[in-house]
Short mmCIF file of C-alpha atoms and ligand atoms in Angstrom, two decimals:
data_model
loop_
_atom_site.label_atom_id
_atom_site.label_comp_id
_atom_site.label_asym_id
_atom_site.label_seq_id
_atom_site.Cartn_x
_atom_site.Cartn_y
_atom_site.Cartn_z
CA MET A 959 70.81 15.50 88.95
CA ALA A 960 69.53 13.62 92.00
CA ARG A 961 71.35 10.51 93.01
CA GLU A 962 69.27 7.38 92.50
CA ARG A 963 71.43 4.44 93.37
CA VAL A 964 69.56 1.18 93.06
CA GLY A 965 70.43 -1.52 95.60
CA ALA A 966 72.97 -1.35 98.40
CA VAL A 967 76.38 -0.08 97.35
CA LYS A 968 78.89 -0.70 100.09
CA GLY A 969 82.04 0.88 98.74
CA LEU A 970 83.28 4.43 98.34
CA PHE A 971 83.53 6.04 94.92
CA VAL A 972 86.05 8.87 94.57
CA ALA A 973 86.65 10.74 91.31
CA PHE A 974 89.51 13.14 90.59
CA GLU A 975 89.00 16.04 88.21
CA GLY A 976 91.22 18.87 87.05
CA VAL A 977 92.59 20.55 83.99
CA ASP A 978 95.36 18.77 82.14
CA ARG A 979 98.62 18.71 84.09
CA SER A 980 97.19 19.60 87.49
CA GLY A 981 99.13 16.86 89.27
CA LYS A 982 96.04 14.66 89.50
CA THR A 983 97.80 11.39 88.75
CA THR A 984 100.40 11.83 91.51
CA GLN A 985 97.74 12.74 94.05
CA LEU A 986 95.38 9.93 93.27
CA GLN A 987 98.21 7.42 93.57
CA LEU A 988 99.16 8.82 96.98
CA LEU A 989 95.54 8.63 98.14
CA ALA A 990 95.25 5.06 96.86
CA GLN A 991 98.38 4.07 98.79
CA ARG A 992 97.06 5.58 101.99
CA LEU A 993 93.58 4.05 101.71
CA SER A 994 94.94 0.63 100.79
CA GLU A 995 96.29 0.21 104.32
CA LYS A 996 92.70 -0.41 105.44
CA HIS A 997 90.64 -1.11 102.32
CA GLU A 998 90.62 -2.82 98.97
CA VAL A 999 91.37 0.01 96.54
CA LEU A 1000 90.70 -0.07 92.83
CA LEU A 1001 92.56 2.60 90.90
CA THR A 1002 91.13 3.23 87.46
CA ARG A 1003 90.90 5.93 84.80
CA GLU A 1004 88.76 7.49 82.11
CA PRO A 1005 88.56 7.10 79.29
CA GLY A 1006 89.52 3.51 80.07
CA GLY A 1007 89.19 0.89 82.79
CA THR A 1008 88.01 -2.04 80.64
CA PRO A 1009 89.49 -3.51 77.44
CA VAL A 1010 86.79 -1.92 75.27
CA ALA A 1011 87.03 1.45 77.02
CA GLU A 1012 90.83 1.40 76.63
CA ALA A 1013 90.37 0.73 72.90
CA ILE A 1014 87.96 3.69 72.68
CA ARG A 1015 90.58 5.77 74.54
CA VAL A 1016 93.14 5.16 71.82
CA LEU A 1017 90.67 6.47 69.23
CA LEU A 1018 89.68 9.47 71.36
CA LEU A 1019 93.19 10.66 72.17
CA ALA A 1020 95.03 9.98 68.89
CA ASP A 1021 96.25 13.35 67.64
CA ASP A 1022 95.81 12.36 63.99
CA VAL A 1023 92.08 11.56 64.32
CA GLN A 1024 89.33 14.07 63.58
CA MET A 1025 85.76 13.65 64.78
CA SER A 1026 82.65 15.69 65.41
CA ALA A 1027 82.00 16.98 68.91
CA ARG A 1028 78.87 14.83 69.28
CA CYS A 1029 80.78 11.73 68.24
CA GLU A 1030 83.45 12.62 70.80
CA ALA A 1031 80.86 13.04 73.58
CA LEU A 1032 79.17 9.74 72.72
CA LEU A 1033 82.47 7.86 72.62
CA PHE A 1034 83.45 9.17 76.08
CA ALA A 1035 80.00 8.12 77.32
CA ALA A 1036 80.22 4.71 75.62
CA ALA A 1037 83.59 4.01 77.24
CA ARG A 1038 82.13 5.12 80.58
CA ALA A 1039 79.09 2.82 80.28
CA ASP A 1040 81.35 -0.22 79.97
CA HIS A 1041 83.65 1.05 82.74
CA VAL A 1042 80.75 1.54 85.17
CA GLU A 1043 78.99 -1.74 84.46
CA ARG A 1044 82.00 -4.02 84.28
CA THR A 1045 84.58 -2.43 86.60
CA ILE A 1046 83.25 0.27 88.94
CA ARG A 1047 79.90 -1.13 90.13
CA PRO A 1048 81.19 -4.65 90.82
CA ALA A 1049 84.03 -3.19 92.92
CA LEU A 1050 81.66 -0.92 94.86
CA GLU A 1051 79.30 -3.83 95.44
CA ARG A 1052 82.07 -5.84 97.07
CA GLY A 1053 82.89 -2.90 99.35
CA ALA A 1054 86.03 -1.55 97.68
CA VAL A 1055 87.18 2.04 97.39
CA VAL A 1056 87.16 2.99 93.70
CA ILE A 1057 89.35 5.93 92.71
CA SER A 1058 88.82 7.09 89.15
CA ASP A 1059 91.08 9.48 87.28
CA ARG A 1060 88.18 11.55 85.82
CA PHE A 1061 84.47 10.71 85.51
CA VAL A 1062 81.25 12.32 84.17
CA ASP A 1063 82.21 15.85 85.20
CA SER A 1064 85.10 15.74 82.71
CA SER A 1065 82.54 15.22 79.94
CA LEU A 1066 80.36 18.04 81.28
CA ALA A 1067 83.34 20.43 81.37
CA TYR A 1068 85.26 19.35 78.22
CA GLN A 1069 82.41 18.40 75.88
CA GLY A 1070 79.51 20.31 77.50
CA VAL A 1071 81.26 23.61 78.25
CA ALA A 1072 84.57 23.80 76.36
CA ARG A 1073 83.29 22.18 73.15
CA GLY A 1074 79.98 24.01 73.52
CA LEU A 1075 77.62 21.00 73.36
CA GLY A 1076 75.75 22.15 76.46
CA VAL A 1077 75.96 20.70 79.94
CA ASP A 1078 72.32 19.52 80.01
CA ASP A 1079 72.55 17.35 76.88
CA VAL A 1080 75.90 15.87 77.88
CA GLU A 1081 74.53 15.19 81.36
CA ARG A 1082 71.54 13.38 79.86
CA ILE A 1083 73.57 10.92 77.80
CA ASN A 1084 75.86 10.28 80.75
CA HIS A 1085 72.99 9.74 83.17
CA TRP A 1086 71.84 6.96 80.86
CA ALA A 1087 75.35 5.62 80.23
CA THR A 1088 76.16 5.31 83.94
CA ASP A 1089 72.68 4.30 85.03
CA ALA A 1090 72.81 7.34 87.34
CA LEU A 1091 75.99 6.43 89.20
CA GLU A 1092 77.62 9.43 90.87
CA PRO A 1093 80.83 9.68 92.90
CA ASP A 1094 80.49 9.96 96.68
CA LEU A 1095 83.37 12.44 96.56
CA THR A 1096 84.86 14.42 93.67
CA ILE A 1097 88.23 16.02 94.24
CA MET A 1098 89.07 18.85 91.89
CA LEU A 1099 92.71 19.85 91.84
CA ASP A 1100 92.70 23.46 90.82
CA LEU A 1101 95.47 25.50 89.21
CA PRO A 1102 95.34 28.68 87.17
CA ILE A 1103 95.84 27.86 83.48
CA GLY A 1104 99.39 28.47 82.35
CA THR A 1105 100.91 27.55 85.74
CA SER A 1106 100.21 23.84 85.56
CA SER A 1107 103.34 21.74 85.63
CA GLN A 1108 105.05 20.96 82.38
CA ARG A 1109 104.98 17.31 81.50
CA ASP A 1110 107.49 15.84 79.10
CA GLY A 1111 106.46 13.81 76.12
CA GLU A 1112 103.56 13.65 73.74
CA VAL A 1113 100.62 16.00 73.77
CA ASP A 1114 97.31 14.23 73.09
CA ARG A 1115 94.37 15.44 71.00
CA MET A 1116 92.62 17.15 73.92
CA GLU A 1117 95.77 18.81 75.24
CA ASN A 1118 96.33 20.24 71.77
CA GLU A 1119 93.33 22.52 72.20
CA GLY A 1120 95.27 25.33 73.86
CA GLU A 1121 94.86 27.62 76.84
CA LEU A 1122 91.49 29.17 76.02
CA PHE A 1123 89.95 25.71 75.83
CA GLN A 1124 91.65 24.72 79.11
CA ALA A 1125 90.35 27.90 80.75
CA ARG A 1126 86.80 26.97 79.70
CA VAL A 1127 87.30 23.50 81.16
CA ARG A 1128 88.49 24.98 84.45
CA ARG A 1129 85.54 27.38 84.62
CA GLY A 1130 83.18 24.50 83.83
CA LEU A 1131 84.59 22.35 86.62
CA LEU A 1132 84.44 25.18 89.14
CA ASP A 1133 80.80 25.83 88.23
CA LEU A 1134 79.96 22.15 88.63
CA ALA A 1135 81.70 22.12 92.00
CA GLY A 1136 79.55 25.05 93.07
CA ARG A 1137 76.38 23.25 91.99
CA ALA A 1138 77.29 19.93 93.61
CA ALA A 1139 79.01 21.22 96.74
CA HIS A 1140 77.81 18.23 98.81
CA ARG A 1141 80.19 15.90 96.96
CA TYR A 1142 82.97 18.29 95.84
CA ALA A 1143 86.29 19.26 97.37
CA VAL A 1144 88.10 21.93 95.35
CA ILE A 1145 91.76 21.85 96.36
CA ASP A 1146 94.43 24.38 95.43
CA ALA A 1147 97.07 22.28 93.67
CA SER A 1148 99.87 24.86 93.93
CA PRO A 1149 101.46 23.92 97.32
CA SER A 1150 103.94 21.04 97.63
CA VAL A 1151 102.94 17.47 96.76
CA ASP A 1152 102.83 16.54 100.49
CA GLU A 1153 100.70 19.52 101.46
CA VAL A 1154 98.21 18.83 98.67
CA ALA A 1155 98.13 15.14 99.66
CA ASP A 1156 97.16 16.12 103.23
CA LEU A 1157 94.34 18.32 101.93
CA VAL A 1158 93.11 15.46 99.75
CA TRP A 1159 93.23 13.11 102.74
CA ALA A 1160 91.23 15.54 104.86
CA ALA A 1161 88.46 15.50 102.23
CA VAL A 1162 87.91 11.72 102.56
CA PRO A 1163 84.83 10.91 104.67
CA GLU A 1164 85.80 10.07 108.25
CA PRO A 1165 84.74 6.40 108.36
CA TRP A 1166 87.05 5.57 105.46
CA ARG A 1167 90.21 7.20 106.85
P1 LIG B 892 94.71 11.82 79.91
O1 LIG B 892 96.01 11.53 79.27
O2 LIG B 892 94.12 10.77 80.80
O3 LIG B 892 94.81 13.23 80.57
P2 LIG B 892 94.84 13.71 82.06
O4 LIG B 892 96.12 13.17 82.64
O5 LIG B 892 94.80 15.19 81.94
O6 LIG B 892 93.61 13.14 82.72
O7 LIG B 892 93.69 12.17 78.76
C1 LIG B 892 92.36 12.32 78.93
C2 LIG B 892 91.94 13.54 78.15
O8 LIG B 892 90.56 13.40 77.76
C3 LIG B 892 92.03 14.81 78.97
O9 LIG B 892 92.47 15.87 78.13
C4 LIG B 892 90.60 15.09 79.35
C5 LIG B 892 89.81 14.49 78.23
N1 LIG B 892 88.47 14.00 78.61
C6 LIG B 892 87.33 14.55 78.01
O10 LIG B 892 87.44 15.47 77.19
N2 LIG B 892 86.11 14.08 78.35
C7 LIG B 892 85.94 13.07 79.25
O11 LIG B 892 84.80 12.65 79.54
C8 LIG B 892 87.12 12.50 79.85
C9 LIG B 892 87.00 11.36 80.82
C10 LIG B 892 88.37 13.00 79.49
#
């Protein structure tokens, strides 16, 4: 969908995407550290990033909660609407770099593709929820399913879905990257942490490095 930003937005909006356990969190923290030498950096996440969105997150990820797929998609979009209006846009307007752990493309891949709701419908509700905000750069950390690093601890409701579901998510993200190549960097997440961090850095637009 075409980008229709209203008013001057001075900052840089970077989103990270990837299947569960792709090493996203480590990489976005390293990028934030590097960019913060020159810029104000706001590190945030989805679902989350405001008190209301964090409360919705608890509901969305609890492994003992059951909900319909449409309810799930609307709750992700509702959390995102608050996140955009109250956290992301104000930071961009004051010229900050905003780095978000996931954004709309997660909904398109998880709810639109993997849950089968359809990318077009999920895109429509998110276009409204975000008032058409799109990242300037989306970094997808890509790993074949089954090779992603094992993380200790609890498995949330989405991670419980299994490998077939994760494979659909990955395919969905790769398709989106192909359709929005102007703002996507797909990065192989299998080399060492430092090598991946350098590839991520190289994807940042020149004036911001
Ligand atoms: P999180 O613990 O943040 O996982 P990760 O470290 O993999 O990002 O949990 C977020 C989960 O919610 C993750 O499985 C992806 C899923 N998700 C959606 O299904 N739709 C969305 O719109 C978003 C933002 C996340």
